[in-house]
XYZ file of C-alpha atoms in Angstrom:
461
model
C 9.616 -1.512 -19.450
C 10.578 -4.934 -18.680
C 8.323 -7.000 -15.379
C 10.600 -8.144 -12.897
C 10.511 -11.921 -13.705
C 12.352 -10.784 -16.996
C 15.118 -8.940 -16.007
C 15.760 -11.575 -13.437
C 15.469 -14.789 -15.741
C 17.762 -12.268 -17.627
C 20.036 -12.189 -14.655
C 19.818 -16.066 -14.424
C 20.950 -16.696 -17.598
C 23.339 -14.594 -17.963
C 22.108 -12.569 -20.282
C 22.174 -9.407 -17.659
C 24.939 -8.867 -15.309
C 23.950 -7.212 -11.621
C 26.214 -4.627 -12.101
C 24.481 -3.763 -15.804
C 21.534 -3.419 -13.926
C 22.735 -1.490 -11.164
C 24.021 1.068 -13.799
C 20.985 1.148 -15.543
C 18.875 1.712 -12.215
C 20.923 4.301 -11.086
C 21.010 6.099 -14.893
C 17.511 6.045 -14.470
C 17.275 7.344 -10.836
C 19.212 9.769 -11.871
C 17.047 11.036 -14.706
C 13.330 10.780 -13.151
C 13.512 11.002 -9.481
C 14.464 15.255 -9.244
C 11.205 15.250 -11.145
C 9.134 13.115 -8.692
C 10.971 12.815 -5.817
C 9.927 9.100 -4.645
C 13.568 7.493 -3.704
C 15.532 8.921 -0.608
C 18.189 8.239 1.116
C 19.878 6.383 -1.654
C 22.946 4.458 -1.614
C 26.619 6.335 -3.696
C 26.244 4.828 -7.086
C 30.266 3.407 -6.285
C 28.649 1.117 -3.028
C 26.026 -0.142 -5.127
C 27.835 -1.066 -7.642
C 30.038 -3.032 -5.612
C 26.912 -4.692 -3.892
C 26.186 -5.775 -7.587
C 29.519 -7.299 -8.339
C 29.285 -9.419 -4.839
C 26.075 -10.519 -6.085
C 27.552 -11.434 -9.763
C 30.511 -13.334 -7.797
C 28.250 -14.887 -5.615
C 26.686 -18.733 -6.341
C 23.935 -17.878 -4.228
C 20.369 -18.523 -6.093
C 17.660 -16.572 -4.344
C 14.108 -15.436 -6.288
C 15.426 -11.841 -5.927
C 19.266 -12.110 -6.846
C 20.255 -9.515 -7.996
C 17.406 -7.415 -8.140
C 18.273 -3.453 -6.696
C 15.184 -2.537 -4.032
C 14.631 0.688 -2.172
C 12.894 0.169 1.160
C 9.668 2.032 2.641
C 10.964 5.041 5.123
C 8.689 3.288 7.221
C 10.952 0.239 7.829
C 14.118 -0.640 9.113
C 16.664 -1.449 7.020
C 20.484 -1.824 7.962
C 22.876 0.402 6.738
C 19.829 2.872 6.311
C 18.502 5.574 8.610
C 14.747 5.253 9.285
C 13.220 9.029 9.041
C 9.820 8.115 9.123
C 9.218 11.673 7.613
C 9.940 13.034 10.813
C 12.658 15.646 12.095
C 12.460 13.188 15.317
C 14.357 10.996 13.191
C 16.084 12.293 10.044
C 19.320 12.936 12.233
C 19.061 9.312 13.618
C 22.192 7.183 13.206
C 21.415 4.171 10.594
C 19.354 1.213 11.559
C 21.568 -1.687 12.980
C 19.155 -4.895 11.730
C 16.738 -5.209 9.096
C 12.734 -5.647 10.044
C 11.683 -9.453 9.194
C 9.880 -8.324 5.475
C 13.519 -6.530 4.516
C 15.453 -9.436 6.282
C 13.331 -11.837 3.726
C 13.893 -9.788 0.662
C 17.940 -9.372 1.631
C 17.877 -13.317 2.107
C 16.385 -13.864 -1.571
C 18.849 -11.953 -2.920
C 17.423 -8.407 -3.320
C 20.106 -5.524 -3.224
C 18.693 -2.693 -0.683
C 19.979 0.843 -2.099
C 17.844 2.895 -0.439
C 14.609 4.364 1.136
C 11.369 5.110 -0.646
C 9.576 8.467 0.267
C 6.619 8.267 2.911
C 4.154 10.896 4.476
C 5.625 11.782 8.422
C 4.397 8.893 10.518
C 2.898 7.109 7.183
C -0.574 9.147 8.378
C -2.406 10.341 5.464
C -2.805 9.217 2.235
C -0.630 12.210 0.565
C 3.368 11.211 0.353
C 4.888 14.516 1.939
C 7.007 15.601 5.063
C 9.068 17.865 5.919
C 12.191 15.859 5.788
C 12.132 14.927 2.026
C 8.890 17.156 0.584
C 6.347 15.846 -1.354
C 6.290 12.775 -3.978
C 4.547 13.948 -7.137
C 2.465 11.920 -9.512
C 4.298 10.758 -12.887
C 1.110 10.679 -14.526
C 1.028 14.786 -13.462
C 3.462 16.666 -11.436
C 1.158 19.067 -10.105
C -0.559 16.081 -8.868
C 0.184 13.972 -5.446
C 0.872 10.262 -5.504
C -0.740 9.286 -2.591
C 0.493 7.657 0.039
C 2.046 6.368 2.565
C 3.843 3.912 -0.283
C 3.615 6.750 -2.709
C 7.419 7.047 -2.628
C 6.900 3.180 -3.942
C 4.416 3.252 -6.208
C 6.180 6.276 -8.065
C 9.683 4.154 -8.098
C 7.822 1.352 -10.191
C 5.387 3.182 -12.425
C 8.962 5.410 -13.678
C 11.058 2.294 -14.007
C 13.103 3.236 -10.973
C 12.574 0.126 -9.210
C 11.277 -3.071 -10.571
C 9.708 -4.199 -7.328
C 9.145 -2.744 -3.766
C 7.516 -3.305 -0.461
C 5.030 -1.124 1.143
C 2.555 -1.209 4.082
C -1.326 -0.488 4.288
C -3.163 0.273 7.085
C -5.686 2.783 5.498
C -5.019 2.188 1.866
C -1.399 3.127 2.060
C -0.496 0.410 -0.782
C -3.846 0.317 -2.730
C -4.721 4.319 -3.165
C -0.639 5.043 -4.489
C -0.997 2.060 -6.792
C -4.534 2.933 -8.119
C -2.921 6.429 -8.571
C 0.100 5.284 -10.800
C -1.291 2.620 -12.860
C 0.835 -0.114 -10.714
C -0.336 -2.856 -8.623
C -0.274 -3.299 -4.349
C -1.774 -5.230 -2.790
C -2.491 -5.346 1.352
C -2.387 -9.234 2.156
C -4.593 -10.881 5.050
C -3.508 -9.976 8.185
C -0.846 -12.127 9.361
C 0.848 -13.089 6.058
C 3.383 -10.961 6.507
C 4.673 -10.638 9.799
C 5.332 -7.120 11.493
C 7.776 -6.638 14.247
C 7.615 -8.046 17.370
C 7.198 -4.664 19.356
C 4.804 -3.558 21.992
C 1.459 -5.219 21.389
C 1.174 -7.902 19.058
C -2.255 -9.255 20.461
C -5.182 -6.288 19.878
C -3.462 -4.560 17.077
C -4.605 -6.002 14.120
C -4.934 -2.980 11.327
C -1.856 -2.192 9.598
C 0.137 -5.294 7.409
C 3.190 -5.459 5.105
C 2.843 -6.378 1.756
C 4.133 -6.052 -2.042
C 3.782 -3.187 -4.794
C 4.598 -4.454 -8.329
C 3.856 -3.589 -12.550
C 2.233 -6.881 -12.924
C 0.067 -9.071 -10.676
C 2.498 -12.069 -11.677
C 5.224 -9.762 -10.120
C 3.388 -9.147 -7.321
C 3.156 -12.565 -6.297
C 6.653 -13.533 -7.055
C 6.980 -10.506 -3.878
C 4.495 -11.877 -1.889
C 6.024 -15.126 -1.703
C 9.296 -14.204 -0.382
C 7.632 -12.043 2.118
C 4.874 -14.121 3.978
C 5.370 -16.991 6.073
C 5.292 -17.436 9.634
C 7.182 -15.899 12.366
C 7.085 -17.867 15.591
C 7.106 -14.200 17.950
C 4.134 -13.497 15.819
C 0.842 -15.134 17.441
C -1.246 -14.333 14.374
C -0.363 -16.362 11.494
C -2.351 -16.705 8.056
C -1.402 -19.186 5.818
C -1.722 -18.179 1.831
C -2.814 -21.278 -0.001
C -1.946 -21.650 -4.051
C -4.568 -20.847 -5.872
C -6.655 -23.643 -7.485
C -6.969 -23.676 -11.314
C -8.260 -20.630 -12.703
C -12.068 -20.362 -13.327
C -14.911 -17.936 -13.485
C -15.903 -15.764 -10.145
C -18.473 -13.739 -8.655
C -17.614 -10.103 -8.717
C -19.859 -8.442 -6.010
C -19.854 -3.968 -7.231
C -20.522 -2.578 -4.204
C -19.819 0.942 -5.919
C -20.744 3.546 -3.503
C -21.665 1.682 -0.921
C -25.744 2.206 -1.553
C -24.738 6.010 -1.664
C -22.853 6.497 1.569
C -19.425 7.303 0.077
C -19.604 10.349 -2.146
C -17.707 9.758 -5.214
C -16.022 12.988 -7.531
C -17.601 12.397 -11.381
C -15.764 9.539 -13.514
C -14.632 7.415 -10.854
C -17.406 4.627 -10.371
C -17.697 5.066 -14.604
C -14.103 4.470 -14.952
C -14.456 1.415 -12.369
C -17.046 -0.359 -14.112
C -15.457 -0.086 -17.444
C -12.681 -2.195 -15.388
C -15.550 -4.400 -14.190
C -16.460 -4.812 -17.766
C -12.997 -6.224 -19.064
C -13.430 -8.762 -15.948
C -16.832 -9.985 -17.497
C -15.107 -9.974 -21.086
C -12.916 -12.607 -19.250
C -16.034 -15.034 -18.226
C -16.255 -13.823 -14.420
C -19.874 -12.391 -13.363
C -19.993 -9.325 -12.078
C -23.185 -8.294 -9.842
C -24.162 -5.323 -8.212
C -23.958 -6.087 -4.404
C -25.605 -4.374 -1.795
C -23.057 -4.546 1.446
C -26.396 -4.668 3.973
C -24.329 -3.189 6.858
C -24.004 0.660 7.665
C -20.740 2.281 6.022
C -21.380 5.266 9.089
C -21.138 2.352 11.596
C -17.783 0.865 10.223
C -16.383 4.094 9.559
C -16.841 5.444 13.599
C -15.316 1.643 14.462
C -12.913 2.534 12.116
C -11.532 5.863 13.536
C -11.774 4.775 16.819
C -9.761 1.643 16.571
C -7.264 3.554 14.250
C -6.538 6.253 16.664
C -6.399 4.117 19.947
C -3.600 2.110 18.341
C -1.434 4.993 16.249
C -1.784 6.654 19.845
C -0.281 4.102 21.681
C 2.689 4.496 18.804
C 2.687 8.576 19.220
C 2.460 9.064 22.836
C 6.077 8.091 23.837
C 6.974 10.754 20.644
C 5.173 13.010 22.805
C 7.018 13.414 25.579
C 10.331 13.640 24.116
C 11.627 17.052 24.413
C 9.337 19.192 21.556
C 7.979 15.950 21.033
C 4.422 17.565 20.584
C 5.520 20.302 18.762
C 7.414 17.855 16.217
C 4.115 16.479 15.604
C 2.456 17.250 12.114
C -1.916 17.645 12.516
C -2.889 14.568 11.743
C -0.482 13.067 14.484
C -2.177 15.182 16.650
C -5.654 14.647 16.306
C -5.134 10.684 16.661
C -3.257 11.497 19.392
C -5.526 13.095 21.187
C -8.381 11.083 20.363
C -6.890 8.182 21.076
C -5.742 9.111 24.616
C -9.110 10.061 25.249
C -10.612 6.612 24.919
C -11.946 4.452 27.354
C -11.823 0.538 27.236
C -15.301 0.339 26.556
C -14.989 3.102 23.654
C -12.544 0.498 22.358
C -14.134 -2.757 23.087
C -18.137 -1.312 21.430
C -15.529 -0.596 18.375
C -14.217 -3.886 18.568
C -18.269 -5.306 18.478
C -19.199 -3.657 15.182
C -15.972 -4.750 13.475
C -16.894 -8.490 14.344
C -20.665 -7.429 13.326
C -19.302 -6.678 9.958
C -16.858 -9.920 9.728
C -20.005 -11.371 10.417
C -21.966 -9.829 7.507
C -18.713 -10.056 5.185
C -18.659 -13.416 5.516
C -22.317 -13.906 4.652
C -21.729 -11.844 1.414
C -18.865 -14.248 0.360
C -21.772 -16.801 0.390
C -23.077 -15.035 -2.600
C -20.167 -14.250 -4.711
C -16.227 -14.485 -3.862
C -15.012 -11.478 -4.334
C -16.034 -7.896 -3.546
C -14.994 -4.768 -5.908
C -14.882 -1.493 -4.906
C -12.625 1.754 -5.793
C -9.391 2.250 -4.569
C -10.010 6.087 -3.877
C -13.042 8.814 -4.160
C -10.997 11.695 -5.420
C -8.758 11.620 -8.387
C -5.168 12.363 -7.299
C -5.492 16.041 -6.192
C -2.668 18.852 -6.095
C 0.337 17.769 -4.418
C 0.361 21.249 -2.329
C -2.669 20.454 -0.580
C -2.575 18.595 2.990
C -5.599 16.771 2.250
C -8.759 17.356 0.223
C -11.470 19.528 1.809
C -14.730 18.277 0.255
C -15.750 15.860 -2.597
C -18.192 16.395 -5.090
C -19.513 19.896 -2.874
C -19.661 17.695 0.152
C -17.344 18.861 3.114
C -15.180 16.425 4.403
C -15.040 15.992 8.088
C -11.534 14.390 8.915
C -8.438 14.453 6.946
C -9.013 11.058 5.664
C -12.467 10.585 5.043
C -11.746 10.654 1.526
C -10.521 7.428 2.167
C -12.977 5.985 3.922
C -13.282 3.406 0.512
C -10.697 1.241 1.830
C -12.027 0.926 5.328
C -13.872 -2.203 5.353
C -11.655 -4.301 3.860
C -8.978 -3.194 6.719
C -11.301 -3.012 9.385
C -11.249 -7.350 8.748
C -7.799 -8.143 7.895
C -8.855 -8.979 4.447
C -6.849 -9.134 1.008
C -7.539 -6.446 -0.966
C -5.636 -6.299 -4.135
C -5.879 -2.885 -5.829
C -5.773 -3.225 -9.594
C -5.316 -0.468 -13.030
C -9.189 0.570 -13.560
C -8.037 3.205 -16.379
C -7.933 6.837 -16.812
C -10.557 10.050 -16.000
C -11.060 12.280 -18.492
C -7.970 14.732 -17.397
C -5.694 11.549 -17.948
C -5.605 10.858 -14.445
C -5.180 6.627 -13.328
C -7.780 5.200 -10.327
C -7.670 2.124 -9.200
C -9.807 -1.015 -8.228
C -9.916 -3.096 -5.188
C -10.793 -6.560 -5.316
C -11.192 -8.151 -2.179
C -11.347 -11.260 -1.007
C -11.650 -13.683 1.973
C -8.920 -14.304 4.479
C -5.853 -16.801 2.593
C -7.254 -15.856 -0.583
C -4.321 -13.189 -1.688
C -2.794 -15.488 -4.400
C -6.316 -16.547 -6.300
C -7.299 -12.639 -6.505
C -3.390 -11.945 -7.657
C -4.091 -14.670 -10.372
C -7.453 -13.421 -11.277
C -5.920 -10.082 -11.951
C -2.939 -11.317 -14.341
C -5.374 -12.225 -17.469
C -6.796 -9.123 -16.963
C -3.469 -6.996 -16.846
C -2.658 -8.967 -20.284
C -6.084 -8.040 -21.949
C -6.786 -4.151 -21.225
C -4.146 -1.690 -22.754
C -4.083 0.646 -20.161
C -1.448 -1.333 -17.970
C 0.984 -0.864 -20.263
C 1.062 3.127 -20.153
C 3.713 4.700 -19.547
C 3.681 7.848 -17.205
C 5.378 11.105 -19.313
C 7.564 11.618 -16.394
C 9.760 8.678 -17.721
């Protein structure tokens, strides 16, 4: 399965034609996606292919020229209608402008054909609704893909799609990836810009960012989506990285026991860990010193206050509420509940833990963890109950993993870590300070080159 960089120097030289590609991509659609179900909304094979013989007439030059892209069902893009997983908004006429991140990827040249599957509302990290049904795993179709960029991560890891966008606010691009043996990574918070609706001042948990095959992919992606946005007050500039050399690798595993774990994952983790070492970086053991139960209830509480504020107009729309899936209602509800100082004693511990982050990137630079702490589980469940014996509390707590590196706005780039023993694919996150998304991305690519299992293929292809 060629990366993207090759089939576009291909299409650079000559040696591919857009519209060869465009056949090909659709040939392949056409085979894999009944089975999995990750592309919707897609563009008659007759339109794309004339969208690929513009771009063969064309002299433009763009990174992405070329290059066919299906969009998140999250985000606008024109031409395309925007279900969100919702029957709010699957009869909804098509989106009349792109959002910035699909303006960018149009600009460099990428050819949108059409949506990628999402869970209703992107809430919960399981890719279902009841627009489109469920995404399954390629590595097992009895299995879910996660979510919400499962629809994504399934289009790469078949060979659908070559490179696509996705968004993370709990996970959404790093649990998917680590579940399909592909790459995603959720940038620091205001790299990529989001739209310039409502609030763009307090809400600082969800952010845009790339899904790739290879980490040198990835930031190819990353590049044409981040810069600033002058509606945007929050702005994060993403340095180069310096030359490569060896880093500190802080495990924080389980988080000193807080986050219960179902058997092989942490073993399946360090083995990735291990390959890292075999590569001259040190990896530690690293003991967070600040309360996981503490972030977590900051966590929920900031989460729900803001997806509120995004659900309550949905609400009163005529059987608005009754449109609403359970998880939209419970962070609903919550969130409406809230006082400001509910919101603002949230708003404490999160600095709290920037505050003890930072102090742990004085001992090594980056910090490892899991991308998930279940194994992708069966694709007709809403959400997993319990985990190891232990019940689960909320419909997400099985993804509490990814919390504290969202909680802080932080890059977290979620990497291959292997297979479990029922030939299942996890994930690790390595995170990193604010601005450093492209040194973790280029930590990653020697690593992608030495281990064997990132060049699996899933038997759904």
């Amino acid at each position: 399965m060629k990366t993207a960089n090759q089939i576009l120097a291909n299409l650079r030289s000559g040696a591919l034609s857009a519209v060869d590609l465009m056949a090909e991509t659709y040939d392949q659609i056409a085979r894999v996606n009944p089975k999995v179900n990750a592309i919707t909304g897609l563009l008659d094979r007759d339109a794309a292919l004339d969208l690929a013989r513009q771009a063969d007439q064309s002299d433009a030059t763009g990174p992405l020229h070329g290059l066919p892209i299906a969009i998140k069902d999250l985000a606008n893009a024109e031409g395309f209608v925007t279900t969100r997983g919702s029957p709010l908004f699957a009869n909804d006429k098509p989106a009349p402008a792109d959002d910035i991140m699909v303006a960018r990827m149009r600009a460099a040249g990428a050819l949108v054909i059409g949506k990628t599957n999402a869970p209703e509302f992107g809430l919960g990290s399981h890719t279902t609704n009841p627009v489109f049904g469920p995404t399954r795993n390629p590595w097992d179709l009895s299995r879910t893909a996660g979510g919400s960029s499962g629809g994504a991560a399934v289009a790469l890891a078949t060979g659908m799609l070559a490179l696509a966008d996705g968004s993370d606010m709990m996970g959404s691009l790093r649990n998917p990836a680590g579940w399909t043996n592909t790459y995603g990574l959720r940038p620091s918070f205001g790299a990529v810009p989001s739209e310039p609706h409502a609030d763009s001042f307090l809400t600082q948990l969800a952010t845009n960012g790339p899904m790739a095959r290879t980490p040198e992919d990835l930031a190819m992606l990353l590049s044409v989506q981040a810069g600033d946005d002058p509606r945007q007050p929050h702005f994060t500039p993403l340095p180069k990285a310096d030359s490569p050399k060896p880093l500190r690798i802080g495990w924080l595993a389980d988080w000193d026991g807080a986050y219960q774990m179902e058997a092989g994952i942490l073993d399946t983790c360090s083995e990735a860990l291990a390959a890292f070492s075999a590569l001259g970086h040190a990896v530690v053991p690293l003991s967070a010193g600040f309360s996981a139960e503490a972030i977590w209830e900051s966590w929920i509480t900031l989460r729900s206050w803001q997806v509120s504020t995004l659900l309550a107009p949905l609400e009163a729309l005529p059987n608005g509420r009754t449109s609403l899936n359970r998880q939209a209602i419970w962070e609903l509800d919550r969130g409406k509940a809230m006082s400001a100082h509910e919101v603002h004693k949230a708003s404490v511990t999160r600095s709290q833990w920037y505050k003890q982050a930072a102090h742990l990137f004085e001992q090594v630079d980056v910090l490892a963890l899991p991308t998930a702490q279940v194994w992708p589980f069966d694709v007709t469940l809403d959400w997993p109950q319990e985990i190891a014996g232990t019940a689960l509390d909320t419909y997400h707590r099985w993804m509490e993993v990814v919390v504290p590196a969202s909680l802080l706005g932080l890059p977290a780039l979620a990497v291959p870590a292997g297979f479990g023993a029922a030939g299942l694919p996890i994930g690790l996150q390595l995170i990193g300070p604010r601005g450093s998304d492209f040194s973790l991305i280029q930590m990653a690519q020697p690593y992608h080159d030495a281990v064997d299992w990132t060049d699996r293929l899933p038997p759904a292809v």
